[in-house]
Every structure is written in structure tokens, then in C-alpha cells.
Coordinates of C-alpha atoms in Angstrom, one line a residue:
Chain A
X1 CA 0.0 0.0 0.0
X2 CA 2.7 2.6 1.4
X3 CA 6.1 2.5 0.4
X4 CA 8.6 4.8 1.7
X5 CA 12.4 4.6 1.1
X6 CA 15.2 6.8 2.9
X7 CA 12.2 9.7 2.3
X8 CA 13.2 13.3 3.6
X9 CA 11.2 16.2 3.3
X10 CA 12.5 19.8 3.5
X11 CA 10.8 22.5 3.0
X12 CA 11.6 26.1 0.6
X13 CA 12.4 27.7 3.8
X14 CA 14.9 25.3 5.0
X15 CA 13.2 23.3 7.9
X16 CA 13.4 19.7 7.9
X17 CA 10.1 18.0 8.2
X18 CA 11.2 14.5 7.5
X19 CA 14.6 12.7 7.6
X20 CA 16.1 9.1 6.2
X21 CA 12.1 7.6 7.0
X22 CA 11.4 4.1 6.3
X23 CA 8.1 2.8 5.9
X24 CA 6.0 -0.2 4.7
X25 CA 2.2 -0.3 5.0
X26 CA 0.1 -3.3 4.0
X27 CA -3.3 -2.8 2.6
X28 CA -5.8 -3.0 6.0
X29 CA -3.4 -2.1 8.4
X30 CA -4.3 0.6 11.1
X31 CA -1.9 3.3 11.8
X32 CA -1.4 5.8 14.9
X33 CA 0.9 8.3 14.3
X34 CA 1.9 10.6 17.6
X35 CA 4.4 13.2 18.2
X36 CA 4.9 16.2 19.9
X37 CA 3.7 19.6 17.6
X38 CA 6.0 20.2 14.5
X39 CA 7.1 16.6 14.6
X40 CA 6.3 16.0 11.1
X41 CA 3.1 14.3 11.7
X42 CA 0.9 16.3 9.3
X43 CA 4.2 16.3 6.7
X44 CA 4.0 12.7 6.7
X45 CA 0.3 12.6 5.3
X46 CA 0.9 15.5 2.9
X47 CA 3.3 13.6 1.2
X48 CA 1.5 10.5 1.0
X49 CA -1.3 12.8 -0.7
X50 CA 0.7 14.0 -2.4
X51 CA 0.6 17.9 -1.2
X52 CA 4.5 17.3 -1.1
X53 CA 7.1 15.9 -2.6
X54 CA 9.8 14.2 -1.1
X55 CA 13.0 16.0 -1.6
X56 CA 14.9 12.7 -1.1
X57 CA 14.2 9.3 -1.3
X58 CA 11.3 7.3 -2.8
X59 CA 8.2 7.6 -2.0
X60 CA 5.0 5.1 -3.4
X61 CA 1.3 5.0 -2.8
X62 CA -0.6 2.1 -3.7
X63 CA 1.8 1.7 -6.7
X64 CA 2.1 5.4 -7.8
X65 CA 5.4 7.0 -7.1
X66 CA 5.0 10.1 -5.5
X67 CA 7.0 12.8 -8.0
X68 CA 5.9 16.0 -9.2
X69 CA 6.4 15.0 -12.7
X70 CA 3.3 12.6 -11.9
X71 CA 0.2 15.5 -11.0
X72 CA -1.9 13.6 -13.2
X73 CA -1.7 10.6 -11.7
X74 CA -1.7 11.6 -8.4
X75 CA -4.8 13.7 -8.9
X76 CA -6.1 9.7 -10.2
X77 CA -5.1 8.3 -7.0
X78 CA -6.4 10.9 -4.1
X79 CA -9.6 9.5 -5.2
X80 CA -9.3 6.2 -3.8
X81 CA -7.8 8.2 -0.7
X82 CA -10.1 9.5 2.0
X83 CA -8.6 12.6 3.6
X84 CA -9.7 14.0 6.7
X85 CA -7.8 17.6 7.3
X86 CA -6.4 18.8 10.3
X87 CA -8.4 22.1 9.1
X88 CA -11.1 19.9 7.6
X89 CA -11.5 22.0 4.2
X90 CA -15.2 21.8 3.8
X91 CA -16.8 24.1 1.2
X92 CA -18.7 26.9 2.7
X93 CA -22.1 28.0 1.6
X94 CA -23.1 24.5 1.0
X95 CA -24.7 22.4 3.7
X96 CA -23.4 18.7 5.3
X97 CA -25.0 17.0 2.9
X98 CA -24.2 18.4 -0.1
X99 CA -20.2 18.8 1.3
X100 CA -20.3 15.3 1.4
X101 CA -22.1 14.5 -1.8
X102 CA -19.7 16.8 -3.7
X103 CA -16.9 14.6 -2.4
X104 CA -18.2 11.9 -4.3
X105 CA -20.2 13.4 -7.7
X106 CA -16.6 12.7 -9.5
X107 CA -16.0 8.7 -8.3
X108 CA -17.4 6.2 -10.3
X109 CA -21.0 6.0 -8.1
X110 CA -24.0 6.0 -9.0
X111 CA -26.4 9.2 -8.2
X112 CA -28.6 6.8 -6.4
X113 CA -25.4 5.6 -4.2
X114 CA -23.6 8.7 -4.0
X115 CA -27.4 9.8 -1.8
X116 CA -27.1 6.8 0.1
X117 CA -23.6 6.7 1.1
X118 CA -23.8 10.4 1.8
X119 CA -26.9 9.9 4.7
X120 CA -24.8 6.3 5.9
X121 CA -21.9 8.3 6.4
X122 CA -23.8 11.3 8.3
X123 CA -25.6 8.6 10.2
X124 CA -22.6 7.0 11.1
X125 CA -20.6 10.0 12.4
X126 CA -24.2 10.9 14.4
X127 CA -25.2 14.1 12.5
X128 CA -28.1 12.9 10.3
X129 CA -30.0 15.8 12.1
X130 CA -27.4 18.1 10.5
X131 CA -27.6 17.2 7.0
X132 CA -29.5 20.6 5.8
X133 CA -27.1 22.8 8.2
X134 CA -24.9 24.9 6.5
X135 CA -21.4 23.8 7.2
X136 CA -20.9 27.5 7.9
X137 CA -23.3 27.4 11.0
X138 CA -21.8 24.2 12.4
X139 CA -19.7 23.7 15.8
X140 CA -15.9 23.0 15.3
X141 CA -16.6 19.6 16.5
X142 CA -19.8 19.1 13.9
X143 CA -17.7 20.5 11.5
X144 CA -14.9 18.0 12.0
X145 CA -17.1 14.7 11.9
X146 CA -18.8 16.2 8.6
X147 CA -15.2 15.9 7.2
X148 CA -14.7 12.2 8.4
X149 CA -18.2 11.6 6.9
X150 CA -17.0 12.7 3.5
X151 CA -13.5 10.8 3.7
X152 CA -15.5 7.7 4.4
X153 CA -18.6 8.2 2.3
X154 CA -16.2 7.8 -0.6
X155 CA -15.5 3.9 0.5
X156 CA -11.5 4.5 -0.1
X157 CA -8.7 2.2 0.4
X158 CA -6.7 4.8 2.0
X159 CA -8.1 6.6 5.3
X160 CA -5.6 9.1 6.0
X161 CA -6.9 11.2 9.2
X162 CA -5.5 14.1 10.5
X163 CA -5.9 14.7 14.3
X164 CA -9.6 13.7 13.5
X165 CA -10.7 13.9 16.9
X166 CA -8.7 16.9 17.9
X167 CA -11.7 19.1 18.7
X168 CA -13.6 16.8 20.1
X169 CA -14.9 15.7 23.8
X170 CA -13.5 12.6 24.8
X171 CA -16.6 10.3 24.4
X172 CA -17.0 11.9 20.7
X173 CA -13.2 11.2 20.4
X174 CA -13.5 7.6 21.2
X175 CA -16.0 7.3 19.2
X176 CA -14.6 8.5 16.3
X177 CA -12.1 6.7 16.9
X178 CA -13.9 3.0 17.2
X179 CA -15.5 4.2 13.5
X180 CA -12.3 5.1 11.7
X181 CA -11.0 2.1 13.1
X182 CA -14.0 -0.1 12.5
X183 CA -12.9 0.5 8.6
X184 CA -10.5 -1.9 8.9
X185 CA -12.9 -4.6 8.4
X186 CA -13.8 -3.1 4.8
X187 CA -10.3 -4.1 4.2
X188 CA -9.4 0.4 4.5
X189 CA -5.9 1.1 5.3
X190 CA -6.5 4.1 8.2
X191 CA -3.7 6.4 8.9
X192 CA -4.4 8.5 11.9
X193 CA -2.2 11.3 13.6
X194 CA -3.1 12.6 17.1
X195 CA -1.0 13.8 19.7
X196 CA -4.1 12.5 22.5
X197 CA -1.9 9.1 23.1
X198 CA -4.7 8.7 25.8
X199 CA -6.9 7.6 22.8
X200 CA -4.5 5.0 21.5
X201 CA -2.6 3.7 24.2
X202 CA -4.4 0.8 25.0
X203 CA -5.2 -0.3 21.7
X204 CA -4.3 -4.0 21.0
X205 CA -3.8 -3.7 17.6
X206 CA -2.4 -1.4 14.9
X207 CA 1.1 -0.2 14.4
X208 CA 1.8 3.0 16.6
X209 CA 5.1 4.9 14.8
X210 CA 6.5 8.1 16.9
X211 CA 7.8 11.1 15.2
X212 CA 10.5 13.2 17.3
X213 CA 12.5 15.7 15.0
X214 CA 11.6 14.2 11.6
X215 CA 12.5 10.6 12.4
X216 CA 10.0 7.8 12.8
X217 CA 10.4 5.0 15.9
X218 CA 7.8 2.1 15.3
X219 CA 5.9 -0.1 16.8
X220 CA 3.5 -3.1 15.9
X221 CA 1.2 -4.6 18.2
X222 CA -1.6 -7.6 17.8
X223 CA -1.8 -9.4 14.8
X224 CA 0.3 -7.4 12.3
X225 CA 3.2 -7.8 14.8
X226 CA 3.7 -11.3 13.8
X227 CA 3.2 -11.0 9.8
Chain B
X1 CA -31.3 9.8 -12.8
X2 CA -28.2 9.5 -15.2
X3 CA -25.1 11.0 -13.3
X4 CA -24.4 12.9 -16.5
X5 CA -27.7 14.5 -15.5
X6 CA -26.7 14.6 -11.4
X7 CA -23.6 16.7 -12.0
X8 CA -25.6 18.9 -14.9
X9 CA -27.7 20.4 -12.1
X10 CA -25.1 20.4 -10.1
X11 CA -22.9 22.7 -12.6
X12 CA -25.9 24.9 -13.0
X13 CA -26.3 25.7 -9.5
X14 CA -22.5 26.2 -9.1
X15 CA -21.9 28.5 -11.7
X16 CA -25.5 30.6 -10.1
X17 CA -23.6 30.7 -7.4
X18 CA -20.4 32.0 -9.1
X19 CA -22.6 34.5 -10.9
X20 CA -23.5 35.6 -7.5
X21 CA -20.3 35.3 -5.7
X22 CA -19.4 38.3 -7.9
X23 CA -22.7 39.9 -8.8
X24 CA -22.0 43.8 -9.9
X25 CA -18.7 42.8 -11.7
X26 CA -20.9 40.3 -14.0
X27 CA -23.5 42.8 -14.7
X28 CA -21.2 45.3 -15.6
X29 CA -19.2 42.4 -17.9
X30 CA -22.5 41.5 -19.6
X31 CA -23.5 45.1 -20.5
X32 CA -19.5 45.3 -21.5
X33 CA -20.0 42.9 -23.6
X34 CA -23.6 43.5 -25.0
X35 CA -21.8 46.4 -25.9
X36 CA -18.7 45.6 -28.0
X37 CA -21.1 42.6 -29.9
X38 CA -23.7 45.2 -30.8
X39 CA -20.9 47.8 -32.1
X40 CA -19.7 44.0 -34.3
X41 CA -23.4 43.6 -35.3
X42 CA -23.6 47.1 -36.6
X43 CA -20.5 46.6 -39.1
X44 CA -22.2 43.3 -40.1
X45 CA -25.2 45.4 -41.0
X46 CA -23.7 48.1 -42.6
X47 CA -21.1 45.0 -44.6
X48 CA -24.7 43.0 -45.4
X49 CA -26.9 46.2 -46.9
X50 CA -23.9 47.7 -48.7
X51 CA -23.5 44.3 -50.2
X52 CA -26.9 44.0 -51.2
X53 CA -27.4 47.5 -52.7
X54 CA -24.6 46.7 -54.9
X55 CA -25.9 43.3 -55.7
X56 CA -29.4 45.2 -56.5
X57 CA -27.6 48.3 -58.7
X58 CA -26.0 45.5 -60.6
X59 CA -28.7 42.7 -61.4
X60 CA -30.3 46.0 -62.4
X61 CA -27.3 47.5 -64.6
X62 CA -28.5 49.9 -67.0
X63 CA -27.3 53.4 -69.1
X64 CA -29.0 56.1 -70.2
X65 CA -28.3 57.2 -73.9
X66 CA -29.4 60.5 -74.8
X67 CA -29.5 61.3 -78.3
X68 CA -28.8 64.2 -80.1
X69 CA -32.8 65.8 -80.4
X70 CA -32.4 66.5 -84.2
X71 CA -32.8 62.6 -84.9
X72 CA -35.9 61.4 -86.6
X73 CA -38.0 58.2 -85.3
X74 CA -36.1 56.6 -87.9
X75 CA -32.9 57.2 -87.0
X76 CA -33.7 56.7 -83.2
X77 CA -34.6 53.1 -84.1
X78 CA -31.6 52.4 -86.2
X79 CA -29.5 53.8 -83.4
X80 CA -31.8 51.5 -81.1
X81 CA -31.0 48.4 -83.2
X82 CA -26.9 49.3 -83.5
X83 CA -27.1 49.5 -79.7
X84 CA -28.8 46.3 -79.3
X85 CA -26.0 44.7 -81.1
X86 CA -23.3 45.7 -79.0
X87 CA -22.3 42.4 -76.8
X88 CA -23.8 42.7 -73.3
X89 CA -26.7 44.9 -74.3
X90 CA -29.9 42.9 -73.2
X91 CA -32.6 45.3 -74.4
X92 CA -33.4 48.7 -75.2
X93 CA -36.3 51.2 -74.8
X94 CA -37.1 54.4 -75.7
X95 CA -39.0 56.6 -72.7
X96 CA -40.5 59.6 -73.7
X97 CA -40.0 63.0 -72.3
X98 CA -43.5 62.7 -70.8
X99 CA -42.3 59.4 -69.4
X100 CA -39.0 61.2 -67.8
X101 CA -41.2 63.4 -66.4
X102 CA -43.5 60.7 -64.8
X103 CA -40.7 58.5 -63.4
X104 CA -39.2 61.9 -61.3
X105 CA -42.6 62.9 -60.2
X106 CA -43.0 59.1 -58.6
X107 CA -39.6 58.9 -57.1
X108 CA -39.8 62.5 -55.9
X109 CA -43.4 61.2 -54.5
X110 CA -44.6 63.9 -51.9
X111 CA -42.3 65.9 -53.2
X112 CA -43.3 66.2 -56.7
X113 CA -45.1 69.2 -56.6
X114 CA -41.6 70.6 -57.2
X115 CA -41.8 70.0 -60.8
X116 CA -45.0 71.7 -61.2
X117 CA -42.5 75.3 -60.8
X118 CA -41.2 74.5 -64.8
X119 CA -43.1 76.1 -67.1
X120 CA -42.0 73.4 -69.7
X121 CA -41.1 69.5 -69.5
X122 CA -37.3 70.1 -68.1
X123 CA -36.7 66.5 -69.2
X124 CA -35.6 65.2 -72.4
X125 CA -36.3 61.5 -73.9
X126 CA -33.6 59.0 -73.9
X127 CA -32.7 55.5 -74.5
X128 CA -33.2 53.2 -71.4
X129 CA -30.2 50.5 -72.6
X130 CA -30.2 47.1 -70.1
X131 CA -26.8 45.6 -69.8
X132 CA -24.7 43.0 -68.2
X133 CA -22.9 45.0 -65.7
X134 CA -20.0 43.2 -66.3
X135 CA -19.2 44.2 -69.9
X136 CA -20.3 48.1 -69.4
X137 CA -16.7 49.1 -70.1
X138 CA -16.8 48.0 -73.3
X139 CA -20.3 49.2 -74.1
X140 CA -19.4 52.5 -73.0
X141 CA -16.0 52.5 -75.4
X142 CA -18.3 51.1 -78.2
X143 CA -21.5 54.0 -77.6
X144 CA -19.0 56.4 -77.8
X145 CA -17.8 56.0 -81.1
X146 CA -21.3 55.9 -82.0
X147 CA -22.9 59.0 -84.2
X148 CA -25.9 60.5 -82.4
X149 CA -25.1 60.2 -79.2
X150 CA -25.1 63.3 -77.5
X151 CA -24.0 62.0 -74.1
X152 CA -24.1 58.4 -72.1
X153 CA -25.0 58.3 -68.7
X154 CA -24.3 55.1 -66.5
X155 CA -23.9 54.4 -62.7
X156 CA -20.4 52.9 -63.1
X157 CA -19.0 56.0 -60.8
X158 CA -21.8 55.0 -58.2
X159 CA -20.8 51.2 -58.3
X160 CA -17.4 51.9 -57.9
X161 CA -17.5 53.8 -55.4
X162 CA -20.0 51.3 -53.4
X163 CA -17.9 48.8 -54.0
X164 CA -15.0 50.9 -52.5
X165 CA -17.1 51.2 -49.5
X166 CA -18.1 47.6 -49.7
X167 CA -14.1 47.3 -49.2
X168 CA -13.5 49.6 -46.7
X169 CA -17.0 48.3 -44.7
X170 CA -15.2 44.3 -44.9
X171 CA -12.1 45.8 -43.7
X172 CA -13.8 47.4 -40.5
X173 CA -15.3 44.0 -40.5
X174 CA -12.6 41.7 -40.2
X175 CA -10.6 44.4 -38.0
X176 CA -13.9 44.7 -35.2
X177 CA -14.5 40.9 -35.4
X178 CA -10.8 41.0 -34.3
X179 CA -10.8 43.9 -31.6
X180 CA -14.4 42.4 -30.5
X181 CA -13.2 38.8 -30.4
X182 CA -9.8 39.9 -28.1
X183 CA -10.9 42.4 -25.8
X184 CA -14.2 40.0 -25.5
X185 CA -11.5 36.9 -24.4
X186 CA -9.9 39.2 -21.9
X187 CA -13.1 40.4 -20.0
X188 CA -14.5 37.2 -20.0
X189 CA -10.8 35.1 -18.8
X190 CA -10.6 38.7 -16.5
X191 CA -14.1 37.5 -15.2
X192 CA -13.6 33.9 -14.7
X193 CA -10.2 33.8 -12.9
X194 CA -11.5 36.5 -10.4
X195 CA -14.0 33.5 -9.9
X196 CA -10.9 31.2 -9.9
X197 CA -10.0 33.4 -7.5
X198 CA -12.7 33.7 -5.5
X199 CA -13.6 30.3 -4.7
X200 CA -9.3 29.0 -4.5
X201 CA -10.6 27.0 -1.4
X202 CA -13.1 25.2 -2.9
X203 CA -11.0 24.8 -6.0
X204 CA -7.9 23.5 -4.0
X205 CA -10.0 21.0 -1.8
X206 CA -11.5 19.3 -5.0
X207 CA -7.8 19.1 -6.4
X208 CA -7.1 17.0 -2.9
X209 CA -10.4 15.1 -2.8
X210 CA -8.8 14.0 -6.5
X211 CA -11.4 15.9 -9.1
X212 CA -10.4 16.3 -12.6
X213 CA -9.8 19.4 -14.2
X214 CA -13.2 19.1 -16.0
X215 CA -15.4 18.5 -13.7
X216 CA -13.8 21.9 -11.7
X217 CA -13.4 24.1 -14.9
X218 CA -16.8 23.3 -15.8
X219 CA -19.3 25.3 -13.9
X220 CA -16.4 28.2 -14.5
X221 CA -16.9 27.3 -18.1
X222 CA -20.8 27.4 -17.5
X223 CA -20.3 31.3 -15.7
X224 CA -18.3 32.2 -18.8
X225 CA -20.8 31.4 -21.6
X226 CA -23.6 32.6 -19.7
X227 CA -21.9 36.3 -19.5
X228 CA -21.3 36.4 -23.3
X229 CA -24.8 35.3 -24.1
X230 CA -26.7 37.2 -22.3
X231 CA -23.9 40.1 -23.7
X232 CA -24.9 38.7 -27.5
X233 CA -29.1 39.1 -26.3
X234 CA -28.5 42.7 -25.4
X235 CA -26.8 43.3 -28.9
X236 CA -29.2 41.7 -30.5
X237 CA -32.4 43.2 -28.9
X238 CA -30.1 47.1 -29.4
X239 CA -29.6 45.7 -33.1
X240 CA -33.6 45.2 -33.2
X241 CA -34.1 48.2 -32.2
X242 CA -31.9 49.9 -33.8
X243 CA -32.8 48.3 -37.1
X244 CA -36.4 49.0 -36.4
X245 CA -35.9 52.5 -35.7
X246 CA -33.2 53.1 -38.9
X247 CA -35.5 51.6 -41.6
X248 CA -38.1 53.6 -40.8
X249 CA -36.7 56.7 -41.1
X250 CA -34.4 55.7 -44.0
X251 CA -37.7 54.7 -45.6
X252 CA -39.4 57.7 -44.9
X253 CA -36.6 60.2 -46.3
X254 CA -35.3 57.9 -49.4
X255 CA -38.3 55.6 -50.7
X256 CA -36.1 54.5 -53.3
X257 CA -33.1 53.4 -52.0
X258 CA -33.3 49.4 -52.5
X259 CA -32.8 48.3 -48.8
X260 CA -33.1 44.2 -48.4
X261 CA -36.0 43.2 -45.8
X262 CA -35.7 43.8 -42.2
X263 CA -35.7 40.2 -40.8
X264 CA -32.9 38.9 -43.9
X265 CA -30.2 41.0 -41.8
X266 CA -31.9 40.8 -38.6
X267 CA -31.9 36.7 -38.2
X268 CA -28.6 36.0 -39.8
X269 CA -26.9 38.3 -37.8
X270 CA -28.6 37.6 -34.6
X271 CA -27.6 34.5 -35.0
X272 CA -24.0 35.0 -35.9
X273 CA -23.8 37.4 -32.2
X274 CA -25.4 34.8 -30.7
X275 CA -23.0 31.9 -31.8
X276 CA -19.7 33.9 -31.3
X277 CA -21.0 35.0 -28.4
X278 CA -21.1 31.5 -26.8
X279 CA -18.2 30.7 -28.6
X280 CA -16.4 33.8 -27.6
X281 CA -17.4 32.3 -24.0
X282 CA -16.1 29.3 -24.0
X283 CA -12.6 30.4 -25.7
X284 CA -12.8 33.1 -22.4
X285 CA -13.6 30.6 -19.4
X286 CA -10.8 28.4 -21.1
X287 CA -8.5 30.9 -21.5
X288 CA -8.9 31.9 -17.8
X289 CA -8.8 28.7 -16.9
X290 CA -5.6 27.7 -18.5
X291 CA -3.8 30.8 -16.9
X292 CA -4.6 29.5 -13.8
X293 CA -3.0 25.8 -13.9
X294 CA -0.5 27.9 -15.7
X295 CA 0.0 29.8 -12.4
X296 CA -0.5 26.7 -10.5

């Protein structure tokens, strides 16, 4: 799924996001990403969307190599990709609904399943009472589940989340939490940065990798641990 | 529904909402550009009647031969029947003095009363010669080596000169389809990449969520076309006007003058502000949009 070789990330201004990072991800695995602020957490998922470019190293996503000289492709690939901002970049003016729907008008759905993934997703995140509010008039929190609604309306192999639950009280944490996890079992690859560790540090399964100064420390734990 | 259909209505509502987004700048770009296309239908209607004048004048090519008085009826026919010989002469008639007199008093119409100030017939009878317009140089070269033929007068100067102005007239053509066509392309790009603008954060999150280019350009596309048309509708409703209010008076002060119907020029180019216009819109929103992955 993720392949990353010796990848470094710098940045115009001269700070060093990334350094020398190693990574393999299997399709279905469940990722927790932690680290302190400016760690490189957030770097980490920009480049696998491809919002950067490694400056060193080699970098591929579910086959694509990460290069500029590959836009077009990449473009191709963020669809099967399910991002969930740290700033959640939904479209104002429009409502829940039709933020979500919008996510989805240009995947190969039909109308009929675009409607029906779009109120499962709502329903699933707990705001089907929302889905006529204008994003604009909705709480940082609603706002926030909205965009994990749209990331997983679009069924993608590739959740990448980050600090999804970052506004949120601790019971709507968790539970956000149990549903992007949940997607494992559709076979979704879910990468999730947070700095609350509280939220992952009982978790029995997954493969928890710490950022400190660009460089990644993992760890696997359950199942994938012994693969 | 047929998701070609889905994402139609969705287009439609986003470019409304583009339209909206930047409401007093579009109306003033419409009315810009209802402008400029109505200045471009105006040269295609002075190009189309000029041509048709000419067209008329020339299907209906003929000189007037006045003979020297002293002939007998005799000689007049012989002189009728040398002229008829000359290659390109169609036909030839003789109208009376009376008849000269008749034919100013019915163009002159109203106006005719005029005449009535001569104490005598002011007009003298001549030969009506039909030609091919085409060969009237060398009718002309042939009448005048002719022997009782006092003086020849044709319409060749007033041809020529139409013509010339038929020239000049495709000339402005060509050089306003050109001046509308570019400063059309810029108001419109202007239009749509202060759109671009505008809406960057929606544009930018559909590049992440992994939209093509098409399916963002196109309600920007939408926005553009629907500026120039509603631009080509106010040219053409000025040009109806305008038309209507022209061929009145012309009609009114010059009876004569052989103007074409009002609906021949008004449909045709209608239509051709209407087409450009949408084409002109297109080219535009394309234009602006290509700047902007340029930029990108």
C-alpha cells in the first residue's frame, strides 16, 4: 500500500520535516501516528497525498510513485484516498450533505449511491439531524465529523486522518475513533495522527510509529506484529 | 437519474452561485459585452446592406443614352438596333419626355409638386439600354464612337464607389470581429479567474479530494458562456431596435433606395452574435482557466 524509502522532506524555507524515513504499510493495516507539535506528523500525510514531494528518497502509494512529474496521476489516486484535514476543508455556503455528496459526484458512483452513502456516512458519524445545516453554521466539533463523513462516504482504500478527533470531547473522540477504526474490516488502510496518546494507548492492535525531529520510531502490536 | 444529468444540475447551481459570488462585476461584464457585440453587429449590417445594394444596382445595370434631339423616329430606331447589337446589351427602350417626367414625379413622390415650378417638360427622352454589368466598359468604349449620341450616362462611378465602400465596410469587418473577439477573451478570462479566485478554497480542496480538471473548470466554463450570451441578447435586442428604428426613417426620407428586408439582416446576424457569443465564452472561461493551472 505505502512504500517509503530513505524519504526526507525539506521545506523552501529550510526546515526539515522529515529525515532518512522508512516505511512499509500493508493494505488493512491501522496506523497511529503521535508526536509532539512540528514533529512532522501532518508532513507525513501530505506527502503521502501527495501535497509534497519528497526532496529525497522514494516515495510510493498504492503503486504510484510520489514525483511531481506525476500531477496527473496523483490527482487519479487521491480519489481512492479518503482525507480527513487537520483544518477539515469543507466548502462553505453549502450544507453537510451536499459537502459530502460533492466529495463523491466525480468517483465512479452512482447518483442513487452517492445519496445513500452520503446519509450512511452522516448517520454513522451521528449528525443525520445536521444534513440541511450549513457547514458555515456548524460547531468545530460538527464541523470535524462532517469531514470524516465525507472521507468515508467515498468507501477508499486509503483513510488518511488528520488529528480527526482533535476538537472533540473525549466520548466523541473515542467514538470516532472505534468508527475510523471499524474500517478496517472493509479491508481500509486508516492512517491517523493525534497527539491524544490517551486515545491509542491501550489499543491492542495497529502499528503506533512516533515522530521526534523528523524521524519515525515504530511499533506493531496484535496481529500485524507477527506478519 | 443518469449521473451525467446529477452533475448537470449540479454545474448549474455552481456557476448561479459563481454568478452571485461576484454579482455587480458580472452585470457590468454583460453590459460590456452586449456592448462591444452590438458595435460588431452594426458593421455586419452596414457590410450586409452595402453588399446588397450593390448586388441590386448590378442585377439591375442599365445606361441612359441621350440622343442628339435633331434625330428622326427613324434614326432613333436604327441607333436602337446598333445599340442592341453591341455584346452585353440585353434590351433597349425608348422613354419619352412625358415618361421622364412621370418617373421623377413618382420617385420625388410627396415631393413632386416641385416639378410643377417648370413652365416646360425640363426633361428630355432618352434610350433606357439594359446591360450585363460586367461588360459596361466596353459598351461605354463602343457607344461612344457611336454618331448621335449626344452623351451616355451610367452608374459605373456610383458602383465603384459602393464597391470601395463595400471594401472599406469588410475591412472594419474583419478588423472589429478582431478587436471584439480579443478584448471579448480578456473580459471574460478577467471574469472567470476573479472566480478562480474567489472560490481558490473550494478549488484547492477538489484538487485534494482528487477531481479532474473538467469537472472543476466546468461550472467556471458554465459562468463564462452565460456572460457572453446574455452580452450577444442585449446586442441583439439594441440591433432590433436599432434596425427598427433606422429603416423607418431611412424609408421615410429615401423611398427609393433598394434596402433588403428587415428580418434577412436581422436573423442571420442575430444568430451569428449569438453563436460567437457563446463561442467567444467558451474560448474566455478556457482561456482563464488555462492561466490558472499555468500559475499553479
Amino acid at each position: 500500500m505505502i512504500e517509503a524509502k530513505d524519504v526526507s522532506l525539506t521545506y523552501q524555507d529550510g526546515t526539515q520535516a522529515l529525515k532518512d524515513v522508512n516505511l512499509r504499510i500493508k493494505a488493512g493495516e491501522i496506523i497511529y501516528i503521535t508526536g509532539p507539535s512540528g514533529s512532522g506528523k501532518t508532513s507525513l500525510l501530505k506527502l503521502i497525498l501527495g501535497m509534497e514531494y519528497p526532496t529525497e528518497g522514494h516515495l510510493r502509494v498504492m503503486g504510484q510513485s510520489m514525483v511531481k512529474d506525476e500531477e496527473d496521476n496523483i490527482r487519479k489516486l487521491r480519489r481512492k484516498i479518503g482525507p480527513v484535514f487537520q483544518e477539515f476543508k469543507l466548502i462553505r455556503g453549502r450544507t453537510a450533505f451536499e459537502n459530502i455528496v460533492l466529495g463523491m459526484r466525480f468517483l465512479d458512483f452512482t447518483p442513487k449511491e452517492i445519496i445513500e452513502n452520503s446519509y450512511m456516512a452522516l448517520e454513522r458519524v451521528g449528525l443525520k439531524h445536521k444534513r440541511d445545516s450549513l457547514v458555515d453554521k456548524l460547531s468545530w466539533g460538527e464541523s470535524q465529523r462532517v469531514a470524516i463523513a465525507r472521507a468515508i462516504a467515498r468507501k477508499p482504500s486509503l483513510i488518511l486522518a488528520d488529528e480527526p478527533t482533535g476538537n472533540l470531547d473525549l466520548d466523541n473522540a473515542l467514538n470516532i475513533m472505534d468508527i475510523l477504526t471499524s474500517l478496517r474490516d472493509e479491508n481500509t488502510t486508516v492512517i491517523i495522527t493525534t497527539h491524544a496518546t490517551h486515545l491509542i494507548e491501550d489499543k491492542e492492535e495497529g502499528t503506533f510509529i512516533r515522530i521526534q525531529e523528523g524521524r519515525l520510531k515504530m511499533e506493531r502490536r496484535g496481529v500485524e506484529a507477527y506478519e | 437519474m443518469n449521473k451525467r444529468a446529477y452533475n448537470l444540475a449540479y454545474f448549474l447551481k455552481e456557476s448561479k452561485t459563481l454568478f452571485k459570488i461576484d454579482f455587480l462585476s458580472n452585470i457590468f461584464s454583460i453590459i460590456s459585452i452586449g456592448l462591444i457585440l452590438f458595435i460588431l453587429s452594426l458593421v455586419l449590417l452596414g457590410w450586409r446592406v452595402s453588399s446588397y445594394v450593390i448586388q441590386i444596382v448590378e442585377r439591375e445595370g442599365e445606361i441612359n443614352v441621350y440622343y442628339d434631339l435633331s434625330l428622326q423616329e427613324k434614326d432613333i430606331n436604327y441607333l436602337m438596333e446598333d445599340i442592341e447589337k453591341i455584346e452585353g446589351v440585353s434590351s433597349t427602350s425608348l422613354v419619352s419626355q412625358d415618361e421622364a417626367y412621370n418617373r421623377m414625379a413618382e420617385i420625388l413622390g410627396k415631393e413632386a409638386g416641385i416639378l410643377e415650378l417648370f413652365d416646360e417638360n425640363p426633361f428630355t427622352p432618352f434610350i433606357e439600354v439594359k446591360i450585363h454589368i460586367e461588360e459596361v466598359d466596353s459598351i461605354l468604349d463602343e457607344l461612344e464612337s457611336m454618331l448621335g449620341i449626344d452623351y451616355i450616362r451610367d452608374n459605373k462611378n456610383i458602383i465603384d464607389r459602393l464597391q470601395n465602400i463595400l471594401i472599406i465596410l469588410k475591412v472594419l469587418g474583419v478588423l472589429a470581429l478582431v478587436a471584439i473577439g480579443v478584448s471579448t477573451l480578456i473580459v471574460v478570462s478577467h471574469i472567470i479567474r476573479q472566480g478562480i479566485y474567489n472560490n481558490r478554497d473550494q478549488i484547492n480542496t477538489l484538487e485534494l479530494l482528487g477531481a479532474p480538471d473538467i469537472f472543476i473548470g466546468f461550472p467556471f466554463i458554465l459562468e463564462g458562456v452565460f456572460l457572453t450570451l446574455l452580452g450577444g441578447v442585449i446586442a441583439f435586442i439594441l440591433l432590433k431596435l436599432v434596425l427598427g428604428l433606422g429603416y423607418s426613417k431611412l424609408f421615410t426620407a429615401l423611398p427609393f433606395l433598394p434596402l433588403p428586408a428587415e428580418e434577412s439582416l436581422l436573423i442571420p446576424i442575430g444568430i451569428f452574435i449569438l453563436l460567437l457569443s457563446g463561442l467567444l465564452g467558451i474560448i474566455g472561461s478556457l482561456f482563464g482557466l488555462a492561466k490558472d493551472n499555468e500559475k499553479a
